[in-house]
Short mmCIF file of C-alpha atoms and ligand atoms in Angstrom, two decimals:
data_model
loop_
_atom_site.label_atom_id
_atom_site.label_comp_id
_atom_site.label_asym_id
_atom_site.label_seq_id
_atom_site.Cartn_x
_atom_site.Cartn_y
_atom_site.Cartn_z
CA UNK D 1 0.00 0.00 0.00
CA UNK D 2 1.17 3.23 -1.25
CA UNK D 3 1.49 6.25 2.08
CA UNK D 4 -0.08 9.51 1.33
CA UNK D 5 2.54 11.32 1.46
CA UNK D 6 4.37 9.38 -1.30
CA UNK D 7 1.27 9.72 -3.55
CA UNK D 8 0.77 13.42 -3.44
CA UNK D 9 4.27 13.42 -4.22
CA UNK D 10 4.11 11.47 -7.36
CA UNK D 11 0.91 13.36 -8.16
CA UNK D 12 2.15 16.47 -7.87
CA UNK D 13 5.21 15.03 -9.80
CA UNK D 14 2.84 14.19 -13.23
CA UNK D 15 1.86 18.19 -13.17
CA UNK D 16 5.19 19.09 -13.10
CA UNK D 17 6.06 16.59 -16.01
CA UNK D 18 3.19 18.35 -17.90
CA UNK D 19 4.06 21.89 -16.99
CA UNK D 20 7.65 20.40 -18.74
CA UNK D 21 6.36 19.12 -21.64
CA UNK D 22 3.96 22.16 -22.45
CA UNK D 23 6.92 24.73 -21.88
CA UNK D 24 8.59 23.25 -24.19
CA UNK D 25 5.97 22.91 -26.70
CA UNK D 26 5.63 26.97 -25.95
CA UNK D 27 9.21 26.69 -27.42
CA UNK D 28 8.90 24.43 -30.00
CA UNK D 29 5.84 27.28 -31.43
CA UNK D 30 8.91 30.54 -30.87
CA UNK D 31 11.16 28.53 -32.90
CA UNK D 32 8.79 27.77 -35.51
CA UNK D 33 7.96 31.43 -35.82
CA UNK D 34 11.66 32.14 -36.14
CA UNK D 35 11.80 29.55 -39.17
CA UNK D 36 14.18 27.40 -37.86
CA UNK D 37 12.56 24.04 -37.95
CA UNK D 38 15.25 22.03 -36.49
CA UNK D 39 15.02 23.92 -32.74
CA UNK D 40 11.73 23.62 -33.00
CA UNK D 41 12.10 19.87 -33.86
CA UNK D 42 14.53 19.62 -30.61
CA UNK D 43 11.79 21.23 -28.92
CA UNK D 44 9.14 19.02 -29.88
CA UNK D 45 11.09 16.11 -28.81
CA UNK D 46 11.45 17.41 -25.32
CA UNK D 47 7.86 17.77 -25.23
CA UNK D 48 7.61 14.08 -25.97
CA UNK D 49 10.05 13.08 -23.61
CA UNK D 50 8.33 15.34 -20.97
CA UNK D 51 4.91 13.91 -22.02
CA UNK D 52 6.35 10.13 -21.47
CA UNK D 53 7.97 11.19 -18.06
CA UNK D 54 4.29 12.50 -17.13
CA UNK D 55 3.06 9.17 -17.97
CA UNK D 56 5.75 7.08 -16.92
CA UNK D 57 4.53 8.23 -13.02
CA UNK D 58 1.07 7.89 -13.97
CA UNK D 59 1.35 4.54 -14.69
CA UNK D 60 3.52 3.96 -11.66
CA UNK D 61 0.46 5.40 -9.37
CA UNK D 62 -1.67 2.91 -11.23
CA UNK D 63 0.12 -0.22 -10.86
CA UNK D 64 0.85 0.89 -6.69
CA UNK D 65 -2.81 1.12 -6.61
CA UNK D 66 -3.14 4.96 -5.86
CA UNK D 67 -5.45 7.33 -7.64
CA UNK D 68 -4.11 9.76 -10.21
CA UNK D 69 -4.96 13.15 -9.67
CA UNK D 70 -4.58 15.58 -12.35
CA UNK D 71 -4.58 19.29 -11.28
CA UNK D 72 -4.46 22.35 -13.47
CA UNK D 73 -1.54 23.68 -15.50
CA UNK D 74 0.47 26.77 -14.71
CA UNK D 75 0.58 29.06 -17.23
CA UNK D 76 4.02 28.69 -19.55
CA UNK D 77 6.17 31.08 -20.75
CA UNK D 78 5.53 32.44 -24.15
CA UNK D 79 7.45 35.32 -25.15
CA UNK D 80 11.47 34.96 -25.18
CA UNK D 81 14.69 36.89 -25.99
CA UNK D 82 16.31 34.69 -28.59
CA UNK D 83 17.21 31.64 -29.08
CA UNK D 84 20.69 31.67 -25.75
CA UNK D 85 17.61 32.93 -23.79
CA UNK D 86 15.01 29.97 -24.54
CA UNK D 87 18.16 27.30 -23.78
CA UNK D 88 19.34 29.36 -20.51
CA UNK D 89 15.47 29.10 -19.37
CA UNK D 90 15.77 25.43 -20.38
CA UNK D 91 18.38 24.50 -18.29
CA UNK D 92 17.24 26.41 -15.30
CA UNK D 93 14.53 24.84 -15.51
CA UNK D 94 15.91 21.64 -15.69
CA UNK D 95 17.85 21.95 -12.75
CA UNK D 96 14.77 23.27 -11.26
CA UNK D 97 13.18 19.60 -12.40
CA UNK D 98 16.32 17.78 -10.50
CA UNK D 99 15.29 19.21 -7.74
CA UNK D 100 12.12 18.26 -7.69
CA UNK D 101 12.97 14.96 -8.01
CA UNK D 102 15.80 14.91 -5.38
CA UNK D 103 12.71 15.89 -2.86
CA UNK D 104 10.55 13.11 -4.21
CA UNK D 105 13.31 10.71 -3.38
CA UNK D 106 13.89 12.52 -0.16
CA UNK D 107 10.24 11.43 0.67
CA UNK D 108 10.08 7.71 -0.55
CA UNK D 109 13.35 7.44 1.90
CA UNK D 110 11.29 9.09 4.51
CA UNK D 111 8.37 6.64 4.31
CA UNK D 112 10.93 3.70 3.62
CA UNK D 113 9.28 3.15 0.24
CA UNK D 114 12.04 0.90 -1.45
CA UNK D 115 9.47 0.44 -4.55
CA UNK D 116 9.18 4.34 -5.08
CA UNK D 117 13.28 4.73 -4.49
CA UNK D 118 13.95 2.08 -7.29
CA UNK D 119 11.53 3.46 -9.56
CA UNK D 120 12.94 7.11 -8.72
CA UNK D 121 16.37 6.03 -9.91
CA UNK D 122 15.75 6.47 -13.24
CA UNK D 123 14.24 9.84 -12.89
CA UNK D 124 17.76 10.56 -10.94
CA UNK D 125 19.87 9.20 -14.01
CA UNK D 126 17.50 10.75 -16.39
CA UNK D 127 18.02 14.05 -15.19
CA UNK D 128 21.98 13.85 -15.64
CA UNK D 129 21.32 13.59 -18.84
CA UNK D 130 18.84 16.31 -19.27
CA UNK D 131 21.26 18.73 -17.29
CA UNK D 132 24.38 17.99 -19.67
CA UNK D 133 22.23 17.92 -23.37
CA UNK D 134 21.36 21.35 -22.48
CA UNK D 135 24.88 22.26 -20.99
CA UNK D 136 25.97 20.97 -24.46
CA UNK D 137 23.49 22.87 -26.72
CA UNK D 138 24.09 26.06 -24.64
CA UNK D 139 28.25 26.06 -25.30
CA UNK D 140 27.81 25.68 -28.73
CA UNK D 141 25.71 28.36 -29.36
CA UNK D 142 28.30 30.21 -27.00
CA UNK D 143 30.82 29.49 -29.57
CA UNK D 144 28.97 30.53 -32.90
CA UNK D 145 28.12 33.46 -30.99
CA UNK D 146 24.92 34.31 -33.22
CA UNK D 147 26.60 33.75 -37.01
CA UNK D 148 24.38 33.20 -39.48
CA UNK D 149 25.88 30.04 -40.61
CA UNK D 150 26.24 28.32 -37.47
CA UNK D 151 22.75 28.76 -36.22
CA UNK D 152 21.96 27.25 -39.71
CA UNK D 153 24.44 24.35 -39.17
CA UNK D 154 22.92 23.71 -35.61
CA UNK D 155 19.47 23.94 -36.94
CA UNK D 156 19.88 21.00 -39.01
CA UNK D 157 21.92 18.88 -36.59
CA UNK D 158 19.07 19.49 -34.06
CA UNK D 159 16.12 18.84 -36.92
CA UNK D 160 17.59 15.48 -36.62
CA UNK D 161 16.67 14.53 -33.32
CA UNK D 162 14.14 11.51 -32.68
CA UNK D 163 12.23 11.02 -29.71
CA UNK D 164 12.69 7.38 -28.17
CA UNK D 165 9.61 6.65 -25.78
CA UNK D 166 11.30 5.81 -22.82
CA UNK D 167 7.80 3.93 -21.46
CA UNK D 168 8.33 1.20 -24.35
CA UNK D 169 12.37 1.50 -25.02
CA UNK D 170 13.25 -1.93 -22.70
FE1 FEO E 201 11.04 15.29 -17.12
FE2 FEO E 201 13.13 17.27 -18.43
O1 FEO E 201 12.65 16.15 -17.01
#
């Protein structure tokens, strides 16, 4: 039997996913103003991923037994200063999302939930990864500094992205 405490946590975790996913959506539409297609393919992808992490602890409530509660979604943000401003938002708020999911651990240790901590862990990796793709994305555009022809270069690297759904990937 799933506590309470654990449960609002993971609930509270699925509107946080979904805030994710439609922030970066909100993204996905700036770039596509801008014209470049490949952002706003990177951007797309993220709201995939986002989407999948929402479900991925919607399905965990399930199979514990608990009841999903869905609760409204914060407004996102939809104006931004170019394209080092929409990554540096990114990344804060993926650190932002680490921490979030550093507490939710902190409360499955709490109420000795081994099930919740083992699920957890791959939230934990996860977010390694999400921290350093942005670090990545961010230096780059560092170095081309706004030039014409490196945005264009990037554009097309990051049109290439796929999303992998991480609730059917093994
Ligand atoms: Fe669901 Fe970007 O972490």
């Amino acid at each position: 039997m799933i506590k309470k405490e654990v449960l609002d946590a993971l609930n509270a975790q699925i509107n946080a996913e979904s805030y994710s996913a439609y922030m970066y959506l909100s993204m996905a539409a700036y770039f596509e103003n801008m014209g470049l297609s490949g952002f706003a393919n990177w951007m797309k992808v993220q709201y995939q991923e986002e989407s999948a992490h929402a479900l991925k602890f919607f399905n965990y409530v399930v199979d514990r037994g608990g009841k999903v509660e869905l609760k409204a979604v914060e407004q996102v943000p939809v104006d931004f200063d170019g394209i080092v401003d929409v990554y540096e938002k990114t990344l804060i708020h993926e650190v932002h999302v680490t921490d979030l999911i550093n507490n939710l651990m902190n409360v499955a240790v709490k109420a000795n939930d081994h099930a919740a901590q083992s699920f957890l862990k791959w939230f934990v990796d996860e977010q390694v990864e999400e921290e350093a793709n942005v670090e990545k994305i961010l230096s780059t555009l560092k170095l081309i500094n706004g030039q014409g022809n490196g945005i264009f270069m990037m554009d097309r690297e990051l049109g290439q992205r796929v999303f992998v759904d991480p609730n059917t990937a093994g």
